[in-house]
Amino acid sequence: EQLRRWQELTINQGFDPSLFSMANSATCIWHHDDPRISFAAIRPGQLISGVNVSNGELKMPPNLYLERIFSVCSEIADVRFVKKDQSLSYGASERMPEDGYVATLPFGYNDGWLRRMQKSSVIINGKRMPIIGRITMDQTMVKLDRKYPIGTRVTLIGKDGGE
């Protein structure tokens, strides 16, 4: 139906439908062999960054290998030893589950790291570390497996080691 409407629209505007395209990332991947679709121009979108645009809901064709080519990184700005049950972040929304180290990253919702990412993780030296406490406007706290030096690279999006 979408294809029919597109072709009708272009013809009604006096355009040759074969010269115009509705081929976005998903069309390029999963409908590339449909003879009704023109690929005179395409809009590859996030595909050029190596992202499966279906968020993993559709399997990639076996002949197409994607690799993410970008990352978002920060670094540890502060490290503190925190006792078990100590409240963390705004609203004391979480407590430290055990004695250990917590890092503060200078990266928060003002930078696009949404508060709903609170239960996700980051990667430090090839290991996943959980975000702990509420993400603030300009900071995120991470529970560490050991003490890391200030300035240690933290991967928020991308690869580090095997993660």
Short mmCIF file of N, CA and C in Angstrom, two decimals:
data_model
loop_
_atom_site.label_atom_id
_atom_site.label_comp_id
_atom_site.label_asym_id
_atom_site.label_seq_id
_atom_site.Cartn_x
_atom_site.Cartn_y
_atom_site.Cartn_z
N GLU A 1 0.83 -1.20 0.00
CA GLU A 1 0.00 0.00 0.00
C GLU A 1 0.87 1.25 0.00
N GLN A 2 1.93 1.23 0.81
CA GLN A 2 2.83 2.38 0.87
C GLN A 2 3.47 2.62 -0.50
N LEU A 3 3.91 1.55 -1.15
CA LEU A 3 4.53 1.67 -2.46
C LEU A 3 3.53 2.20 -3.48
N ARG A 4 2.31 1.69 -3.46
CA ARG A 4 1.28 2.15 -4.40
C ARG A 4 1.02 3.65 -4.21
N ARG A 5 0.90 4.07 -2.97
CA ARG A 5 0.65 5.50 -2.70
C ARG A 5 1.82 6.37 -3.17
N TRP A 6 3.03 5.89 -2.94
CA TRP A 6 4.22 6.64 -3.36
C TRP A 6 4.23 6.80 -4.88
N GLN A 7 3.99 5.73 -5.58
CA GLN A 7 3.99 5.80 -7.05
C GLN A 7 2.86 6.70 -7.55
N GLU A 8 1.70 6.60 -6.95
CA GLU A 8 0.56 7.45 -7.32
C GLU A 8 0.90 8.93 -7.09
N LEU A 9 1.51 9.22 -5.96
CA LEU A 9 1.89 10.59 -5.63
C LEU A 9 2.88 11.16 -6.65
N THR A 10 3.92 10.40 -6.95
CA THR A 10 4.93 10.91 -7.89
C THR A 10 4.34 11.08 -9.29
N ILE A 11 3.53 10.15 -9.73
CA ILE A 11 2.91 10.27 -11.07
C ILE A 11 1.97 11.47 -11.10
N ASN A 12 1.14 11.65 -10.05
CA ASN A 12 0.21 12.78 -10.00
C ASN A 12 0.93 14.13 -9.97
N GLN A 13 2.16 14.15 -9.52
CA GLN A 13 2.94 15.38 -9.50
C GLN A 13 3.73 15.57 -10.80
N GLY A 14 3.59 14.61 -11.71
CA GLY A 14 4.26 14.72 -13.01
C GLY A 14 5.68 14.19 -13.02
N PHE A 15 6.04 13.41 -11.99
CA PHE A 15 7.39 12.86 -11.92
C PHE A 15 7.40 11.42 -12.40
N ASP A 16 8.54 10.98 -12.89
CA ASP A 16 8.74 9.59 -13.27
C ASP A 16 9.09 8.82 -11.99
N PRO A 17 8.23 7.89 -11.51
CA PRO A 17 8.49 7.19 -10.25
C PRO A 17 9.81 6.43 -10.22
N SER A 18 10.32 6.05 -11.39
CA SER A 18 11.59 5.31 -11.40
C SER A 18 12.78 6.22 -11.08
N LEU A 19 12.57 7.54 -11.13
CA LEU A 19 13.67 8.47 -10.83
C LEU A 19 13.65 8.92 -9.37
N PHE A 20 12.60 8.57 -8.66
CA PHE A 20 12.49 8.94 -7.26
C PHE A 20 12.41 7.67 -6.43
N SER A 21 12.78 7.77 -5.19
CA SER A 21 12.86 6.56 -4.39
C SER A 21 12.28 6.77 -3.00
N MET A 22 11.67 5.71 -2.50
CA MET A 22 11.25 5.69 -1.11
C MET A 22 12.13 4.72 -0.33
N ALA A 23 13.31 4.46 -0.86
CA ALA A 23 14.20 3.45 -0.28
C ALA A 23 14.97 4.00 0.92
N ASN A 24 14.50 3.66 2.12
CA ASN A 24 15.21 4.01 3.34
C ASN A 24 16.09 2.83 3.75
N SER A 25 16.67 2.89 4.94
CA SER A 25 17.57 1.82 5.39
C SER A 25 16.92 0.44 5.33
N ALA A 26 15.71 0.33 5.90
CA ALA A 26 15.03 -0.96 5.95
C ALA A 26 14.72 -1.48 4.55
N THR A 27 14.31 -0.60 3.67
CA THR A 27 14.02 -1.01 2.29
C THR A 27 15.29 -1.54 1.62
N CYS A 28 16.40 -0.85 1.84
CA CYS A 28 17.67 -1.28 1.24
C CYS A 28 18.07 -2.67 1.72
N ILE A 29 17.79 -2.98 2.98
CA ILE A 29 18.20 -4.27 3.54
C ILE A 29 17.22 -5.39 3.18
N TRP A 30 15.94 -5.17 3.47
CA TRP A 30 14.99 -6.28 3.39
C TRP A 30 14.13 -6.29 2.13
N HIS A 31 14.22 -5.27 1.28
CA HIS A 31 13.40 -5.25 0.06
C HIS A 31 14.23 -4.88 -1.17
N HIS A 32 15.53 -5.10 -1.12
CA HIS A 32 16.41 -4.69 -2.21
C HIS A 32 16.14 -5.41 -3.53
N ASP A 33 15.47 -6.55 -3.46
CA ASP A 33 15.21 -7.31 -4.69
C ASP A 33 13.78 -7.13 -5.21
N ASP A 34 13.05 -6.17 -4.65
CA ASP A 34 11.67 -5.92 -5.10
C ASP A 34 11.73 -5.06 -6.37
N PRO A 35 11.33 -5.61 -7.51
CA PRO A 35 11.45 -4.87 -8.77
C PRO A 35 10.53 -3.65 -8.86
N ARG A 36 9.56 -3.54 -7.97
CA ARG A 36 8.65 -2.39 -8.00
C ARG A 36 9.27 -1.14 -7.37
N ILE A 37 10.38 -1.32 -6.66
CA ILE A 37 11.00 -0.21 -5.94
C ILE A 37 12.21 0.30 -6.70
N SER A 38 12.24 1.61 -6.90
CA SER A 38 13.39 2.24 -7.55
C SER A 38 14.46 2.52 -6.50
N PHE A 39 15.68 2.23 -6.87
CA PHE A 39 16.81 2.55 -6.01
C PHE A 39 17.69 3.62 -6.65
N ALA A 40 17.04 4.51 -7.44
CA ALA A 40 17.76 5.60 -8.09
C ALA A 40 18.42 6.49 -7.04
N ALA A 41 17.80 6.58 -5.89
CA ALA A 41 18.36 7.30 -4.75
C ALA A 41 17.92 6.56 -3.50
N ILE A 42 18.77 6.53 -2.52
CA ILE A 42 18.40 5.85 -1.26
C ILE A 42 18.71 6.77 -0.09
N ARG A 43 18.04 6.48 1.02
CA ARG A 43 18.30 7.18 2.28
C ARG A 43 18.79 6.13 3.28
N PRO A 44 20.09 5.90 3.36
CA PRO A 44 20.58 4.81 4.20
C PRO A 44 20.51 5.08 5.70
N GLY A 45 20.38 6.32 6.12
CA GLY A 45 20.20 6.63 7.54
C GLY A 45 21.25 5.99 8.44
N GLN A 46 20.78 5.38 9.53
CA GLN A 46 21.69 4.79 10.52
C GLN A 46 22.45 3.58 9.98
N LEU A 47 22.02 3.05 8.86
CA LEU A 47 22.70 1.92 8.26
C LEU A 47 24.17 2.23 8.00
N ILE A 48 24.48 3.48 7.64
CA ILE A 48 25.88 3.82 7.36
C ILE A 48 26.74 3.83 8.63
N SER A 49 26.09 3.82 9.78
CA SER A 49 26.83 3.74 11.05
C SER A 49 26.91 2.31 11.56
N GLY A 50 26.38 1.35 10.79
CA GLY A 50 26.44 -0.05 11.18
C GLY A 50 25.36 -0.48 12.14
N VAL A 51 24.23 0.22 12.13
CA VAL A 51 23.14 -0.07 13.06
C VAL A 51 22.05 -0.88 12.37
N ASN A 52 21.61 -1.97 13.00
CA ASN A 52 20.45 -2.71 12.52
C ASN A 52 19.23 -1.85 12.83
N VAL A 53 18.63 -1.28 11.81
CA VAL A 53 17.56 -0.31 11.99
C VAL A 53 16.26 -0.90 12.53
N SER A 54 16.18 -2.21 12.63
CA SER A 54 14.98 -2.82 13.22
C SER A 54 15.17 -3.04 14.72
N ASN A 55 16.27 -2.54 15.28
CA ASN A 55 16.61 -2.76 16.69
C ASN A 55 16.68 -4.24 17.03
N GLY A 56 17.10 -5.04 16.06
CA GLY A 56 17.27 -6.46 16.28
C GLY A 56 16.02 -7.30 16.11
N GLU A 57 14.89 -6.67 15.78
CA GLU A 57 13.64 -7.42 15.59
C GLU A 57 13.67 -8.26 14.32
N LEU A 58 14.41 -7.79 13.31
CA LEU A 58 14.57 -8.54 12.06
C LEU A 58 16.02 -8.96 11.93
N LYS A 59 16.24 -10.18 11.48
CA LYS A 59 17.60 -10.67 11.30
C LYS A 59 18.20 -10.04 10.05
N MET A 60 19.47 -9.76 10.12
CA MET A 60 20.17 -9.24 8.95
C MET A 60 20.34 -10.36 7.94
N PRO A 61 20.27 -10.04 6.65
CA PRO A 61 20.52 -11.07 5.63
C PRO A 61 21.92 -11.65 5.81
N PRO A 62 22.09 -12.93 5.51
CA PRO A 62 23.39 -13.57 5.75
C PRO A 62 24.55 -12.94 4.96
N ASN A 63 24.24 -12.30 3.85
CA ASN A 63 25.31 -11.70 3.04
C ASN A 63 25.62 -10.25 3.42
N LEU A 64 25.00 -9.75 4.50
CA LEU A 64 25.22 -8.37 4.93
C LEU A 64 25.75 -8.36 6.36
N TYR A 65 26.95 -7.87 6.51
CA TYR A 65 27.56 -7.78 7.83
C TYR A 65 27.64 -6.32 8.21
N LEU A 66 27.08 -5.97 9.36
CA LEU A 66 27.15 -4.60 9.86
C LEU A 66 28.04 -4.55 11.09
N GLU A 67 28.81 -3.51 11.18
CA GLU A 67 29.62 -3.28 12.37
C GLU A 67 29.47 -1.82 12.74
N ARG A 68 29.13 -1.57 14.00
CA ARG A 68 29.00 -0.17 14.44
C ARG A 68 30.35 0.52 14.29
N ILE A 69 30.29 1.72 13.72
CA ILE A 69 31.54 2.42 13.45
C ILE A 69 31.69 3.68 14.29
N PHE A 70 30.87 3.82 15.29
CA PHE A 70 30.99 5.00 16.14
C PHE A 70 30.87 4.58 17.59
N SER A 71 31.30 5.46 18.45
CA SER A 71 31.15 5.21 19.87
C SER A 71 30.98 6.54 20.60
N VAL A 72 30.46 6.45 21.80
CA VAL A 72 30.35 7.60 22.67
C VAL A 72 31.11 7.24 23.94
N CYS A 73 32.09 8.06 24.27
CA CYS A 73 32.94 7.77 25.42
C CYS A 73 33.01 8.97 26.34
N SER A 74 33.34 8.68 27.58
CA SER A 74 33.57 9.70 28.59
C SER A 74 34.78 9.22 29.38
N GLU A 75 34.97 9.78 30.55
CA GLU A 75 36.05 9.31 31.40
C GLU A 75 35.64 9.49 32.86
N ILE A 76 36.32 8.76 33.71
CA ILE A 76 36.04 8.86 35.13
C ILE A 76 36.55 10.20 35.63
N ALA A 77 35.66 10.96 36.27
CA ALA A 77 36.02 12.27 36.81
C ALA A 77 36.29 12.22 38.31
N ASP A 78 35.72 11.21 38.99
CA ASP A 78 35.88 11.10 40.43
C ASP A 78 35.64 9.65 40.84
N VAL A 79 36.34 9.20 41.86
CA VAL A 79 36.13 7.87 42.41
C VAL A 79 36.05 8.00 43.93
N ARG A 80 35.03 7.37 44.51
CA ARG A 80 34.85 7.42 45.97
C ARG A 80 34.59 6.01 46.50
N PHE A 81 35.08 5.76 47.70
CA PHE A 81 34.72 4.52 48.38
C PHE A 81 33.41 4.78 49.10
N VAL A 82 32.43 3.90 48.89
CA VAL A 82 31.10 4.09 49.45
C VAL A 82 30.74 2.86 50.29
N LYS A 83 30.23 3.11 51.47
CA LYS A 83 29.83 2.03 52.38
C LYS A 83 28.48 1.44 51.98
N LYS A 84 28.29 0.18 52.31
CA LYS A 84 27.01 -0.50 52.07
C LYS A 84 25.86 0.30 52.67
N ASP A 85 24.74 0.36 51.94
CA ASP A 85 23.49 1.03 52.32
C ASP A 85 23.53 2.56 52.26
N GLN A 86 24.67 3.14 51.86
CA GLN A 86 24.71 4.60 51.71
C GLN A 86 23.83 4.99 50.51
N SER A 87 23.03 6.05 50.69
CA SER A 87 22.16 6.54 49.62
C SER A 87 23.01 7.15 48.51
N LEU A 88 22.53 7.00 47.27
CA LEU A 88 23.25 7.51 46.11
C LEU A 88 22.35 8.41 45.27
N SER A 89 22.89 9.49 44.81
CA SER A 89 22.29 10.40 43.84
C SER A 89 21.05 11.10 44.37
N TYR A 90 20.41 11.84 43.46
CA TYR A 90 19.21 12.61 43.81
C TYR A 90 18.10 11.70 44.32
N GLY A 91 17.39 12.17 45.31
CA GLY A 91 16.23 11.44 45.80
C GLY A 91 16.57 10.18 46.55
N ALA A 92 17.85 9.93 46.78
CA ALA A 92 18.27 8.70 47.47
C ALA A 92 17.55 7.49 46.88
N SER A 93 17.43 7.48 45.55
CA SER A 93 16.65 6.44 44.85
C SER A 93 17.30 5.07 44.93
N GLU A 94 18.59 5.02 45.22
CA GLU A 94 19.27 3.74 45.33
C GLU A 94 20.26 3.78 46.48
N ARG A 95 20.55 2.61 46.99
CA ARG A 95 21.55 2.48 48.05
C ARG A 95 22.66 1.57 47.55
N MET A 96 23.83 1.83 48.04
CA MET A 96 24.99 1.02 47.67
C MET A 96 24.75 -0.40 48.20
N PRO A 97 24.78 -1.41 47.32
CA PRO A 97 24.47 -2.78 47.75
C PRO A 97 25.54 -3.43 48.62
N GLU A 98 26.78 -2.92 48.53
CA GLU A 98 27.90 -3.47 49.31
C GLU A 98 29.00 -2.42 49.35
N ASP A 99 29.93 -2.56 50.25
CA ASP A 99 31.06 -1.65 50.28
C ASP A 99 31.78 -1.73 48.93
N GLY A 100 32.18 -0.59 48.41
CA GLY A 100 32.90 -0.60 47.15
C GLY A 100 33.09 0.78 46.58
N TYR A 101 33.61 0.83 45.36
CA TYR A 101 33.92 2.09 44.71
C TYR A 101 32.83 2.51 43.74
N VAL A 102 32.61 3.82 43.68
CA VAL A 102 31.66 4.41 42.74
C VAL A 102 32.40 5.50 41.98
N ALA A 103 32.26 5.48 40.66
CA ALA A 103 32.86 6.50 39.81
C ALA A 103 31.78 7.49 39.38
N THR A 104 32.18 8.73 39.22
CA THR A 104 31.31 9.75 38.67
C THR A 104 31.81 10.09 37.28
N LEU A 105 30.90 10.08 36.32
CA LEU A 105 31.22 10.44 34.93
C LEU A 105 30.62 11.81 34.64
N PRO A 106 31.33 12.67 33.94
CA PRO A 106 30.78 13.98 33.59
C PRO A 106 29.89 13.88 32.34
N PHE A 107 28.80 13.15 32.47
CA PHE A 107 27.92 12.87 31.34
C PHE A 107 26.54 12.60 31.90
N GLY A 108 25.53 13.36 31.51
CA GLY A 108 24.19 13.19 32.07
C GLY A 108 23.11 13.40 31.03
N TYR A 109 21.89 13.66 31.50
CA TYR A 109 20.78 13.81 30.55
C TYR A 109 20.92 15.06 29.70
N ASN A 110 21.67 16.03 30.14
CA ASN A 110 21.94 17.21 29.31
C ASN A 110 22.78 16.84 28.08
N ASP A 111 23.50 15.73 28.18
CA ASP A 111 24.33 15.24 27.07
C ASP A 111 23.61 14.19 26.24
N GLY A 112 22.35 13.91 26.58
CA GLY A 112 21.58 12.91 25.84
C GLY A 112 21.50 11.56 26.51
N TRP A 113 22.12 11.41 27.68
CA TRP A 113 22.08 10.14 28.41
C TRP A 113 20.83 10.16 29.28
N LEU A 114 19.74 9.66 28.76
CA LEU A 114 18.43 9.80 29.37
C LEU A 114 18.33 9.09 30.72
N ARG A 115 17.47 9.62 31.56
CA ARG A 115 17.29 9.03 32.90
C ARG A 115 16.84 7.58 32.83
N ARG A 116 16.13 7.21 31.79
CA ARG A 116 15.68 5.81 31.69
C ARG A 116 16.85 4.85 31.48
N MET A 117 18.05 5.38 31.24
CA MET A 117 19.25 4.54 31.09
C MET A 117 19.79 4.14 32.47
N GLN A 118 19.11 4.56 33.52
CA GLN A 118 19.57 4.36 34.89
C GLN A 118 19.93 2.91 35.20
N LYS A 119 19.21 1.98 34.68
CA LYS A 119 19.48 0.57 34.99
C LYS A 119 20.37 -0.11 33.96
N SER A 120 20.98 0.68 33.08
CA SER A 120 21.86 0.08 32.07
C SER A 120 23.30 0.06 32.59
N SER A 121 24.25 -0.08 31.69
CA SER A 121 25.64 -0.19 32.11
C SER A 121 26.54 0.56 31.13
N VAL A 122 27.79 0.70 31.52
CA VAL A 122 28.84 1.26 30.68
C VAL A 122 29.96 0.23 30.63
N ILE A 123 30.97 0.49 29.82
CA ILE A 123 32.08 -0.46 29.71
C ILE A 123 33.37 0.26 30.12
N ILE A 124 34.08 -0.35 31.05
CA ILE A 124 35.37 0.17 31.50
C ILE A 124 36.39 -0.97 31.40
N ASN A 125 37.45 -0.74 30.67
CA ASN A 125 38.50 -1.77 30.47
C ASN A 125 37.93 -3.12 30.05
N GLY A 126 36.96 -3.09 29.14
CA GLY A 126 36.39 -4.32 28.61
C GLY A 126 35.40 -5.01 29.52
N LYS A 127 34.98 -4.36 30.62
CA LYS A 127 34.03 -4.97 31.56
C LYS A 127 32.81 -4.06 31.70
N ARG A 128 31.65 -4.67 31.77
CA ARG A 128 30.42 -3.92 32.02
C ARG A 128 30.34 -3.53 33.49
N MET A 129 29.99 -2.27 33.70
CA MET A 129 29.82 -1.76 35.06
C MET A 129 28.43 -1.12 35.13
N PRO A 130 27.63 -1.45 36.16
CA PRO A 130 26.27 -0.93 36.22
C PRO A 130 26.20 0.55 36.62
N ILE A 131 25.29 1.25 35.98
CA ILE A 131 24.97 2.61 36.41
C ILE A 131 24.19 2.47 37.71
N ILE A 132 24.52 3.30 38.67
CA ILE A 132 23.86 3.21 39.97
C ILE A 132 23.40 4.60 40.39
N GLY A 133 22.22 4.70 40.93
CA GLY A 133 21.68 6.00 41.29
C GLY A 133 21.05 6.68 40.09
N ARG A 134 20.42 7.78 40.34
CA ARG A 134 19.70 8.54 39.31
C ARG A 134 20.69 9.30 38.42
N ILE A 135 20.48 9.25 37.12
CA ILE A 135 21.27 10.04 36.18
C ILE A 135 20.85 11.49 36.35
N THR A 136 21.83 12.36 36.53
CA THR A 136 21.54 13.77 36.75
C THR A 136 21.79 14.55 35.45
N MET A 137 21.59 15.86 35.53
CA MET A 137 21.75 16.68 34.34
C MET A 137 23.14 16.54 33.73
N ASP A 138 24.17 16.48 34.56
CA ASP A 138 25.52 16.46 33.99
C ASP A 138 26.44 15.39 34.58
N GLN A 139 25.85 14.42 35.29
CA GLN A 139 26.68 13.36 35.87
C GLN A 139 25.94 12.03 35.91
N THR A 140 26.74 10.98 35.85
CA THR A 140 26.24 9.61 35.97
C THR A 140 27.19 8.87 36.91
N MET A 141 26.65 8.07 37.81
CA MET A 141 27.47 7.29 38.72
C MET A 141 27.47 5.83 38.31
N VAL A 142 28.61 5.21 38.49
CA VAL A 142 28.81 3.83 38.07
C VAL A 142 29.45 3.05 39.22
N LYS A 143 28.88 1.87 39.52
CA LYS A 143 29.46 0.99 40.54
C LYS A 143 30.63 0.26 39.90
N LEU A 144 31.79 0.37 40.53
CA LEU A 144 33.01 -0.22 39.99
C LEU A 144 33.31 -1.57 40.63
N ASP A 145 34.07 -2.40 39.92
CA ASP A 145 34.52 -3.68 40.48
C ASP A 145 35.81 -3.50 41.27
N ARG A 146 36.48 -2.35 41.10
CA ARG A 146 37.69 -2.00 41.84
C ARG A 146 37.95 -0.51 41.64
N LYS A 147 38.94 0.01 42.27
CA LYS A 147 39.27 1.43 42.11
C LYS A 147 40.00 1.65 40.78
N TYR A 148 39.51 2.59 39.99
CA TYR A 148 40.14 2.95 38.72
C TYR A 148 40.67 4.38 38.83
N PRO A 149 41.74 4.70 38.10
CA PRO A 149 42.25 6.06 38.17
C PRO A 149 41.34 7.07 37.48
N ILE A 150 41.35 8.29 37.98
CA ILE A 150 40.62 9.37 37.31
C ILE A 150 41.19 9.52 35.91
N GLY A 151 40.30 9.73 34.96
CA GLY A 151 40.72 9.84 33.56
C GLY A 151 40.58 8.55 32.78
N THR A 152 40.25 7.44 33.47
CA THR A 152 40.06 6.16 32.77
C THR A 152 38.91 6.30 31.78
N ARG A 153 39.12 5.81 30.58
CA ARG A 153 38.11 5.88 29.51
C ARG A 153 36.90 5.02 29.86
N VAL A 154 35.71 5.55 29.57
CA VAL A 154 34.45 4.85 29.80
C VAL A 154 33.66 4.87 28.49
N THR A 155 33.25 3.70 28.02
CA THR A 155 32.48 3.58 26.80
C THR A 155 31.00 3.50 27.14
N LEU A 156 30.24 4.48 26.66
CA LEU A 156 28.80 4.49 26.89
C LEU A 156 28.07 3.81 25.73
N ILE A 157 28.54 4.03 24.52
CA ILE A 157 28.02 3.37 23.31
C ILE A 157 29.23 2.93 22.52
N GLY A 158 29.27 1.67 22.13
CA GLY A 158 30.37 1.18 21.32
C GLY A 158 30.97 -0.08 21.90
N LYS A 159 32.20 -0.37 21.48
CA LYS A 159 32.88 -1.58 21.89
C LYS A 159 34.11 -1.24 22.72
N ASP A 160 34.41 -2.12 23.65
CA ASP A 160 35.63 -2.04 24.43
C ASP A 160 35.96 -3.47 24.82
N GLY A 161 37.07 -3.96 24.35
CA GLY A 161 37.43 -5.35 24.59
C GLY A 161 36.38 -6.25 23.93
N GLY A 162 35.92 -7.24 24.66
CA GLY A 162 34.91 -8.17 24.13
C GLY A 162 33.49 -7.70 24.34
N GLU A 163 33.30 -6.55 24.92
CA GLU A 163 31.95 -6.05 25.20
C GLU A 163 31.57 -4.98 24.20
#
